[in-house]
Amino acid sequence: MTSQSPAAQARLPGLLLALTFSTGIVDAVSFLGLDRVFTGNVTGNVLLLGMAAAGSPGLSPLRPAVSLVAFAAGATLAGRVLRDAPAVWTRRTTVLFALAGSVLLLCSGLWLGWGEEQGVLSVVVTAALGLAMGAQAATARRLAVAALNTVVVTVAFTGLAAESPLGERTHRRWRRRAGSVVLLGAGAVAGALLLRVHPGLGLLLSATVVLAVAAAGAAASPSAAKEQSPRGR
């Protein structure tokens, strides 16, 4: 069974915070550039789908539905790949994060190539982004780093407020929680600013971050190269 050194384990929060920043970029680009759809924030898509189902003006159920299905497919894929893997960084973790980053890179290239939003192709990009974000989220979840989620910060924000000096006064893991909230917002700022130049640039930055995380995680976890399953393969 794969083990992980304390030093490698200590690097995981920083790597997941980088992925949170990347998610902020992707969601800003998809929401502002793909006709009001989230590709990482499932909660947002459920709300958009509900409002569209109620006939709210300017909202279509197509893209939120596509994103939700694709996200579920990506998460299912990651769950399947990691089914018998330990809750540490393994070679399969590296492969899944690299796959997510490669899909983001492909979407960036497609968008840079077509120049402007176009019907069918933009739906394909929505699906691809949802797939990548689902795989990323499920892979990060398997690492089981407390108080960190790379796609949503509601729980982190709730913990910050509930455990603040005016609340429980426990302050558990407040740096991680505050970091995830700040970095998701910073990613959204970066994505929105790059969108003014070209939406493909935001996805390019996001892909670069995810691929860098995959490389850094693999380098920090040399035991991943010797990965064995609990069945002793």
PDB file of C-alpha atoms in Angstrom:
ATOM      1  CA  MET A   1       0.000   0.000   0.000  1.00  0.00           C
ATOM      2  CA  THR A   2       1.331   3.430  -0.923  1.00  0.00           C
ATOM      3  CA  SER A   3       2.553   5.623   1.903  1.00  0.00           C
ATOM      4  CA  GLN A   4       3.371   9.306   1.870  1.00  0.00           C
ATOM      5  CA  SER A   5       6.025  11.230   3.746  1.00  0.00           C
ATOM      6  CA  PRO A   6       5.014  13.945   6.234  1.00  0.00           C
ATOM      7  CA  ALA A   7       6.718  16.533   4.014  1.00  0.00           C
ATOM      8  CA  ALA A   8       4.695  15.469   0.981  1.00  0.00           C
ATOM      9  CA  GLN A   9       1.497  15.463   3.046  1.00  0.00           C
ATOM     10  CA  ALA A  10       2.267  18.966   4.275  1.00  0.00           C
ATOM     11  CA  ARG A  11       2.413  20.237   0.685  1.00  0.00           C
ATOM     12  CA  LEU A  12      -1.092  19.062  -0.169  1.00  0.00           C
ATOM     13  CA  PRO A  13      -3.007  22.088   1.248  1.00  0.00           C
ATOM     14  CA  GLY A  14      -0.954  24.464  -0.876  1.00  0.00           C
ATOM     15  CA  LEU A  15      -1.528  22.386  -4.001  1.00  0.00           C
ATOM     16  CA  LEU A  16      -5.273  22.237  -3.405  1.00  0.00           C
ATOM     17  CA  LEU A  17      -5.388  25.983  -2.772  1.00  0.00           C
ATOM     18  CA  ALA A  18      -3.754  26.470  -6.171  1.00  0.00           C
ATOM     19  CA  LEU A  19      -6.501  24.332  -7.695  1.00  0.00           C
ATOM     20  CA  THR A  20      -9.085  26.508  -5.947  1.00  0.00           C
ATOM     21  CA  PHE A  21      -7.589  29.559  -7.656  1.00  0.00           C
ATOM     22  CA  SER A  22      -7.767  27.698 -10.969  1.00  0.00           C
ATOM     23  CA  THR A  23     -11.439  26.888 -10.357  1.00  0.00           C
ATOM     24  CA  GLY A  24     -12.205  30.566  -9.807  1.00  0.00           C
ATOM     25  CA  ILE A  25     -10.721  31.332 -13.213  1.00  0.00           C
ATOM     26  CA  VAL A  26     -12.696  28.589 -14.955  1.00  0.00           C
ATOM     27  CA  ASP A  27     -16.022  29.549 -13.378  1.00  0.00           C
ATOM     28  CA  ALA A  28     -15.542  33.236 -14.178  1.00  0.00           C
ATOM     29  CA  VAL A  29     -14.699  32.445 -17.804  1.00  0.00           C
ATOM     30  CA  SER A  30     -17.562  29.979 -18.205  1.00  0.00           C
ATOM     31  CA  PHE A  31     -20.181  32.163 -16.510  1.00  0.00           C
ATOM     32  CA  LEU A  32     -19.230  35.364 -18.324  1.00  0.00           C
ATOM     33  CA  GLY A  33     -18.132  33.814 -21.602  1.00  0.00           C
ATOM     34  CA  LEU A  34     -20.432  30.805 -22.036  1.00  0.00           C
ATOM     35  CA  ASP A  35     -23.806  32.427 -21.516  1.00  0.00           C
ATOM     36  CA  ARG A  36     -24.228  32.187 -17.733  1.00  0.00           C
ATOM     37  CA  VAL A  37     -23.194  28.678 -16.819  1.00  0.00           C
ATOM     38  CA  PHE A  38     -20.825  27.389 -14.147  1.00  0.00           C
ATOM     39  CA  THR A  39     -18.571  24.458 -14.927  1.00  0.00           C
ATOM     40  CA  GLY A  40     -17.092  23.943 -11.454  1.00  0.00           C
ATOM     41  CA  ASN A  41     -19.804  25.206  -9.101  1.00  0.00           C
ATOM     42  CA  VAL A  42     -22.496  22.535  -9.065  1.00  0.00           C
ATOM     43  CA  THR A  43     -24.606  24.510  -6.583  1.00  0.00           C
ATOM     44  CA  GLY A  44     -24.719  27.432  -8.981  1.00  0.00           C
ATOM     45  CA  ASN A  45     -25.786  25.203 -11.858  1.00  0.00           C
ATOM     46  CA  VAL A  46     -28.566  23.583  -9.836  1.00  0.00           C
ATOM     47  CA  LEU A  47     -29.894  27.060  -9.033  1.00  0.00           C
ATOM     48  CA  LEU A  48     -29.592  28.193 -12.658  1.00  0.00           C
ATOM     49  CA  LEU A  49     -31.353  25.050 -13.827  1.00  0.00           C
ATOM     50  CA  GLY A  50     -34.181  25.605 -11.337  1.00  0.00           C
ATOM     51  CA  MET A  51     -34.636  29.233 -12.340  1.00  0.00           C
ATOM     52  CA  ALA A  52     -34.546  28.316 -16.028  1.00  0.00           C
ATOM     53  CA  ALA A  53     -37.158  25.619 -15.421  1.00  0.00           C
ATOM     54  CA  ALA A  54     -39.369  28.304 -13.886  1.00  0.00           C
ATOM     55  CA  GLY A  55     -39.127  30.309 -17.105  1.00  0.00           C
ATOM     56  CA  SER A  56     -36.896  33.103 -15.840  1.00  0.00           C
ATOM     57  CA  PRO A  57     -36.036  35.466 -18.723  1.00  0.00           C
ATOM     58  CA  GLY A  58     -32.623  35.011 -20.318  1.00  0.00           C
ATOM     59  CA  LEU A  59     -31.929  31.618 -18.762  1.00  0.00           C
ATOM     60  CA  SER A  60     -31.736  28.383 -20.737  1.00  0.00           C
ATOM     61  CA  PRO A  61     -31.650  24.974 -19.035  1.00  0.00           C
ATOM     62  CA  LEU A  62     -29.396  23.493 -21.744  1.00  0.00           C
ATOM     63  CA  ARG A  63     -25.957  24.564 -20.603  1.00  0.00           C
ATOM     64  CA  PRO A  64     -26.446  24.063 -16.845  1.00  0.00           C
ATOM     65  CA  ALA A  65     -27.792  20.593 -17.615  1.00  0.00           C
ATOM     66  CA  VAL A  66     -24.863  19.811 -19.927  1.00  0.00           C
ATOM     67  CA  SER A  67     -22.400  21.033 -17.309  1.00  0.00           C
ATOM     68  CA  LEU A  68     -24.017  18.987 -14.527  1.00  0.00           C
ATOM     69  CA  VAL A  69     -24.009  15.777 -16.577  1.00  0.00           C
ATOM     70  CA  ALA A  70     -20.398  16.328 -17.668  1.00  0.00           C
ATOM     71  CA  PHE A  71     -19.288  17.140 -14.107  1.00  0.00           C
ATOM     72  CA  ALA A  72     -20.916  13.929 -12.872  1.00  0.00           C
ATOM     73  CA  ALA A  73     -19.170  11.979 -15.643  1.00  0.00           C
ATOM     74  CA  GLY A  74     -15.780  13.429 -14.694  1.00  0.00           C
ATOM     75  CA  ALA A  75     -16.297  12.721 -11.002  1.00  0.00           C
ATOM     76  CA  THR A  76     -17.456   9.184 -11.798  1.00  0.00           C
ATOM     77  CA  LEU A  77     -14.365   8.597 -13.935  1.00  0.00           C
ATOM     78  CA  ALA A  78     -12.063   9.786 -11.163  1.00  0.00           C
ATOM     79  CA  GLY A  79     -13.911   7.705  -8.596  1.00  0.00           C
ATOM     80  CA  ARG A  80     -13.518   4.630 -10.774  1.00  0.00           C
ATOM     81  CA  VAL A  81      -9.806   5.212 -11.321  1.00  0.00           C
ATOM     82  CA  LEU A  82      -9.188   5.850  -7.600  1.00  0.00           C
ATOM     83  CA  ARG A  83     -11.527   3.143  -6.339  1.00  0.00           C
ATOM     84  CA  ASP A  84      -8.834   1.010  -4.679  1.00  0.00           C
ATOM     85  CA  ALA A  85      -6.215   3.747  -4.249  1.00  0.00           C
ATOM     86  CA  PRO A  86      -5.145   5.020  -0.812  1.00  0.00           C
ATOM     87  CA  ALA A  87      -6.077   8.539   0.302  1.00  0.00           C
ATOM     88  CA  VAL A  88      -2.628   9.955  -0.533  1.00  0.00           C
ATOM     89  CA  TRP A  89      -1.006  11.308  -3.683  1.00  0.00           C
ATOM     90  CA  THR A  90      -0.394   8.406  -6.050  1.00  0.00           C
ATOM     91  CA  ARG A  91       0.515   7.991  -9.691  1.00  0.00           C
ATOM     92  CA  ARG A  92      -3.199   7.870 -10.490  1.00  0.00           C
ATOM     93  CA  THR A  93      -3.660  11.231  -8.755  1.00  0.00           C
ATOM     94  CA  THR A  94      -1.022  12.725 -11.028  1.00  0.00           C
ATOM     95  CA  VAL A  95      -2.630  11.215 -14.131  1.00  0.00           C
ATOM     96  CA  LEU A  96      -6.097  12.527 -13.260  1.00  0.00           C
ATOM     97  CA  PHE A  97      -4.914  16.053 -12.497  1.00  0.00           C
ATOM     98  CA  ALA A  98      -2.807  16.016 -15.671  1.00  0.00           C
ATOM     99  CA  LEU A  99      -5.867  14.872 -17.616  1.00  0.00           C
ATOM    100  CA  ALA A 100      -7.954  17.720 -16.186  1.00  0.00           C
ATOM    101  CA  GLY A 101      -5.239  20.223 -17.039  1.00  0.00           C
ATOM    102  CA  SER A 102      -4.914  18.834 -20.559  1.00  0.00           C
ATOM    103  CA  VAL A 103      -8.656  19.184 -21.151  1.00  0.00           C
ATOM    104  CA  LEU A 104      -8.477  22.800 -19.970  1.00  0.00           C
ATOM    105  CA  LEU A 105      -5.557  23.353 -22.337  1.00  0.00           C
ATOM    106  CA  LEU A 106      -7.528  21.842 -25.212  1.00  0.00           C
ATOM    107  CA  CYS A 107     -10.512  24.078 -24.445  1.00  0.00           C
ATOM    108  CA  SER A 108      -8.212  27.094 -24.385  1.00  0.00           C
ATOM    109  CA  GLY A 109      -6.870  26.162 -27.806  1.00  0.00           C
ATOM    110  CA  LEU A 110     -10.357  25.637 -29.232  1.00  0.00           C
ATOM    111  CA  TRP A 111     -11.541  28.979 -27.921  1.00  0.00           C
ATOM    112  CA  LEU A 112      -8.454  30.809 -29.134  1.00  0.00           C
ATOM    113  CA  GLY A 113      -8.997  29.181 -32.520  1.00  0.00           C
ATOM    114  CA  TRP A 114     -12.657  29.986 -33.037  1.00  0.00           C
ATOM    115  CA  GLY A 115     -12.353  33.548 -31.704  1.00  0.00           C
ATOM    116  CA  GLU A 116     -15.938  34.117 -30.599  1.00  0.00           C
ATOM    117  CA  GLU A 117     -18.667  32.109 -28.896  1.00  0.00           C
ATOM    118  CA  GLN A 118     -20.326  29.774 -31.391  1.00  0.00           C
ATOM    119  CA  GLY A 119     -23.330  27.523 -30.728  1.00  0.00           C
ATOM    120  CA  VAL A 120     -22.385  23.844 -30.901  1.00  0.00           C
ATOM    121  CA  LEU A 121     -18.691  24.361 -30.226  1.00  0.00           C
ATOM    122  CA  SER A 122     -19.364  26.410 -27.105  1.00  0.00           C
ATOM    123  CA  VAL A 123     -21.639  23.633 -25.786  1.00  0.00           C
ATOM    124  CA  VAL A 124     -18.823  21.157 -26.421  1.00  0.00           C
ATOM    125  CA  VAL A 125     -16.450  23.388 -24.445  1.00  0.00           C
ATOM    126  CA  THR A 126     -19.006  23.630 -21.629  1.00  0.00           C
ATOM    127  CA  ALA A 127     -19.172  19.825 -21.475  1.00  0.00           C
ATOM    128  CA  ALA A 128     -15.388  19.451 -21.606  1.00  0.00           C
ATOM    129  CA  LEU A 129     -14.877  21.985 -18.825  1.00  0.00           C
ATOM    130  CA  GLY A 130     -17.516  20.278 -16.687  1.00  0.00           C
ATOM    131  CA  LEU A 131     -15.785  16.926 -17.242  1.00  0.00           C
ATOM    132  CA  ALA A 132     -12.401  18.354 -16.242  1.00  0.00           C
ATOM    133  CA  MET A 133     -13.752  20.079 -13.143  1.00  0.00           C
ATOM    134  CA  GLY A 134     -15.639  16.972 -12.026  1.00  0.00           C
ATOM    135  CA  ALA A 135     -12.504  14.839 -12.338  1.00  0.00           C
ATOM    136  CA  GLN A 136     -10.442  17.474 -10.520  1.00  0.00           C
ATOM    137  CA  ALA A 137     -12.938  17.821  -7.675  1.00  0.00           C
ATOM    138  CA  ALA A 138     -13.274  14.072  -7.137  1.00  0.00           C
ATOM    139  CA  THR A 139      -9.502  13.573  -7.212  1.00  0.00           C
ATOM    140  CA  ALA A 140      -8.943  16.375  -4.711  1.00  0.00           C
ATOM    141  CA  ARG A 141     -11.679  14.932  -2.511  1.00  0.00           C
ATOM    142  CA  ARG A 142      -9.880  11.580  -2.397  1.00  0.00           C
ATOM    143  CA  LEU A 143      -6.814  13.285  -0.912  1.00  0.00           C
ATOM    144  CA  ALA A 144      -9.000  14.086   2.123  1.00  0.00           C
ATOM    145  CA  VAL A 145      -7.351  17.365   3.137  1.00  0.00           C
ATOM    146  CA  ALA A 146      -9.496  18.776   5.936  1.00  0.00           C
ATOM    147  CA  ALA A 147     -11.247  22.135   5.424  1.00  0.00           C
ATOM    148  CA  LEU A 148     -10.359  22.320   1.722  1.00  0.00           C
ATOM    149  CA  ASN A 149     -12.604  21.891  -1.291  1.00  0.00           C
ATOM    150  CA  THR A 150     -11.338  23.019  -4.667  1.00  0.00           C
ATOM    151  CA  VAL A 151     -14.704  23.935  -6.224  1.00  0.00           C
ATOM    152  CA  VAL A 152     -16.878  25.532  -3.510  1.00  0.00           C
ATOM    153  CA  VAL A 153     -16.158  27.566  -0.385  1.00  0.00           C
ATOM    154  CA  THR A 154     -19.545  27.629   1.372  1.00  0.00           C
ATOM    155  CA  VAL A 155     -18.408  25.194   4.064  1.00  0.00           C
ATOM    156  CA  ALA A 156     -15.108  27.037   4.490  1.00  0.00           C
ATOM    157  CA  PHE A 157     -16.858  30.393   4.826  1.00  0.00           C
ATOM    158  CA  THR A 158     -19.354  28.942   7.299  1.00  0.00           C
ATOM    159  CA  GLY A 159     -16.507  27.519   9.374  1.00  0.00           C
ATOM    160  CA  LEU A 160     -14.700  30.860   9.398  1.00  0.00           C
ATOM    161  CA  ALA A 161     -17.761  32.671  10.700  1.00  0.00           C
ATOM    162  CA  ALA A 162     -18.908  29.986  13.141  1.00  0.00           C
ATOM    163  CA  GLU A 163     -15.446  29.573  14.690  1.00  0.00           C
ATOM    164  CA  SER A 164     -14.585  33.282  14.735  1.00  0.00           C
ATOM    165  CA  PRO A 165     -14.021  35.326  17.944  1.00  0.00           C
ATOM    166  CA  LEU A 166     -17.726  36.197  17.862  1.00  0.00           C
ATOM    167  CA  GLY A 167     -18.683  32.539  17.479  1.00  0.00           C
ATOM    168  CA  GLU A 168     -17.115  29.372  18.886  1.00  0.00           C
ATOM    169  CA  ARG A 169     -13.639  30.928  19.184  1.00  0.00           C
ATOM    170  CA  THR A 170     -11.990  27.689  18.081  1.00  0.00           C
ATOM    171  CA  HIS A 171     -10.275  28.999  14.908  1.00  0.00           C
ATOM    172  CA  ARG A 172      -9.615  25.510  13.522  1.00  0.00           C
ATOM    173  CA  ARG A 173      -7.762  25.557  10.198  1.00  0.00           C
ATOM    174  CA  TRP A 174      -8.772  29.163   9.618  1.00  0.00           C
ATOM    175  CA  ARG A 175      -5.803  29.821   7.328  1.00  0.00           C
ATOM    176  CA  ARG A 176      -6.883  27.096   4.913  1.00  0.00           C
ATOM    177  CA  ARG A 177     -10.462  28.270   4.958  1.00  0.00           C
ATOM    178  CA  ALA A 178      -9.605  31.914   4.508  1.00  0.00           C
ATOM    179  CA  GLY A 179      -7.127  31.007   1.787  1.00  0.00           C
ATOM    180  CA  SER A 180      -9.709  29.025  -0.173  1.00  0.00           C
ATOM    181  CA  VAL A 181     -12.225  31.879  -0.022  1.00  0.00           C
ATOM    182  CA  VAL A 182      -9.649  34.484  -1.055  1.00  0.00           C
ATOM    183  CA  LEU A 183      -8.106  32.378  -3.814  1.00  0.00           C
ATOM    184  CA  LEU A 184     -11.427  31.398  -5.371  1.00  0.00           C
ATOM    185  CA  GLY A 185     -12.300  35.096  -5.519  1.00  0.00           C
ATOM    186  CA  ALA A 186      -8.835  35.977  -6.836  1.00  0.00           C
ATOM    187  CA  GLY A 187      -9.247  33.377  -9.558  1.00  0.00           C
ATOM    188  CA  ALA A 188     -12.574  34.902 -10.521  1.00  0.00           C
ATOM    189  CA  VAL A 189     -10.904  38.324 -10.746  1.00  0.00           C
ATOM    190  CA  ALA A 190      -8.131  36.926 -12.947  1.00  0.00           C
ATOM    191  CA  GLY A 191     -10.606  35.082 -15.164  1.00  0.00           C
ATOM    192  CA  ALA A 192     -12.825  38.134 -15.594  1.00  0.00           C
ATOM    193  CA  LEU A 193      -9.864  40.367 -16.443  1.00  0.00           C
ATOM    194  CA  LEU A 194      -8.396  37.930 -18.952  1.00  0.00           C
ATOM    195  CA  LEU A 195     -11.832  37.534 -20.513  1.00  0.00           C
ATOM    196  CA  ARG A 196     -11.599  41.172 -21.601  1.00  0.00           C
ATOM    197  CA  VAL A 197      -8.610  40.200 -23.733  1.00  0.00           C
ATOM    198  CA  HIS A 198      -9.758  36.709 -24.765  1.00  0.00           C
ATOM    199  CA  PRO A 199     -11.534  33.942 -22.805  1.00  0.00           C
ATOM    200  CA  GLY A 200      -9.031  31.395 -24.073  1.00  0.00           C
ATOM    201  CA  LEU A 201      -6.311  33.140 -22.080  1.00  0.00           C
ATOM    202  CA  GLY A 202      -8.108  32.523 -18.798  1.00  0.00           C
ATOM    203  CA  LEU A 203      -8.406  28.829 -19.577  1.00  0.00           C
ATOM    204  CA  LEU A 204      -4.744  28.788 -20.582  1.00  0.00           C
ATOM    205  CA  LEU A 205      -3.761  30.181 -17.175  1.00  0.00           C
ATOM    206  CA  SER A 206      -6.036  27.703 -15.420  1.00  0.00           C
ATOM    207  CA  ALA A 207      -4.579  24.790 -17.391  1.00  0.00           C
ATOM    208  CA  THR A 208      -1.064  25.944 -16.530  1.00  0.00           C
ATOM    209  CA  VAL A 209      -1.902  25.988 -12.818  1.00  0.00           C
ATOM    210  CA  VAL A 210      -3.486  22.521 -12.859  1.00  0.00           C
ATOM    211  CA  LEU A 211      -0.628  20.972 -14.842  1.00  0.00           C
ATOM    212  CA  ALA A 212       1.885  22.626 -12.500  1.00  0.00           C
ATOM    213  CA  VAL A 213       0.023  21.159  -9.515  1.00  0.00           C
ATOM    214  CA  ALA A 214       0.131  17.704 -11.118  1.00  0.00           C
ATOM    215  CA  ALA A 215       3.884  18.007 -11.679  1.00  0.00           C
ATOM    216  CA  ALA A 216       4.574  19.419  -8.219  1.00  0.00           C
ATOM    217  CA  GLY A 217       2.501  16.748  -6.519  1.00  0.00           C
ATOM    218  CA  ALA A 218       4.280  13.979  -8.408  1.00  0.00           C
ATOM    219  CA  ALA A 219       7.695  15.451  -7.616  1.00  0.00           C
ATOM    220  CA  ALA A 220       6.827  15.790  -3.920  1.00  0.00           C
ATOM    221  CA  SER A 221       5.529  12.212  -3.719  1.00  0.00           C
ATOM    222  CA  PRO A 222       8.246   9.930  -5.099  1.00  0.00           C
ATOM    223  CA  SER A 223       6.431   6.953  -3.588  1.00  0.00           C
ATOM    224  CA  ALA A 224       3.743   7.461  -6.244  1.00  0.00           C
ATOM    225  CA  ALA A 225       6.085   5.971  -8.805  1.00  0.00           C
ATOM    226  CA  LYS A 226       6.080   2.743  -6.799  1.00  0.00           C
ATOM    227  CA  GLU A 227       2.364   2.691  -6.273  1.00  0.00           C
ATOM    228  CA  GLN A 228       0.756  -0.590  -5.373  1.00  0.00           C
ATOM    229  CA  SER A 229      -2.863  -1.245  -4.691  1.00  0.00           C
ATOM    230  CA  PRO A 230      -4.081  -2.698  -1.369  1.00  0.00           C
ATOM    231  CA  ARG A 231      -4.385  -5.988  -3.276  1.00  0.00           C
ATOM    232  CA  GLY A 232      -0.628  -6.096  -3.672  1.00  0.00           C
ATOM    233  CA  ARG A 233      -0.293  -5.532  -7.388  1.00  0.00           C
TER     234      ARG A 233
END
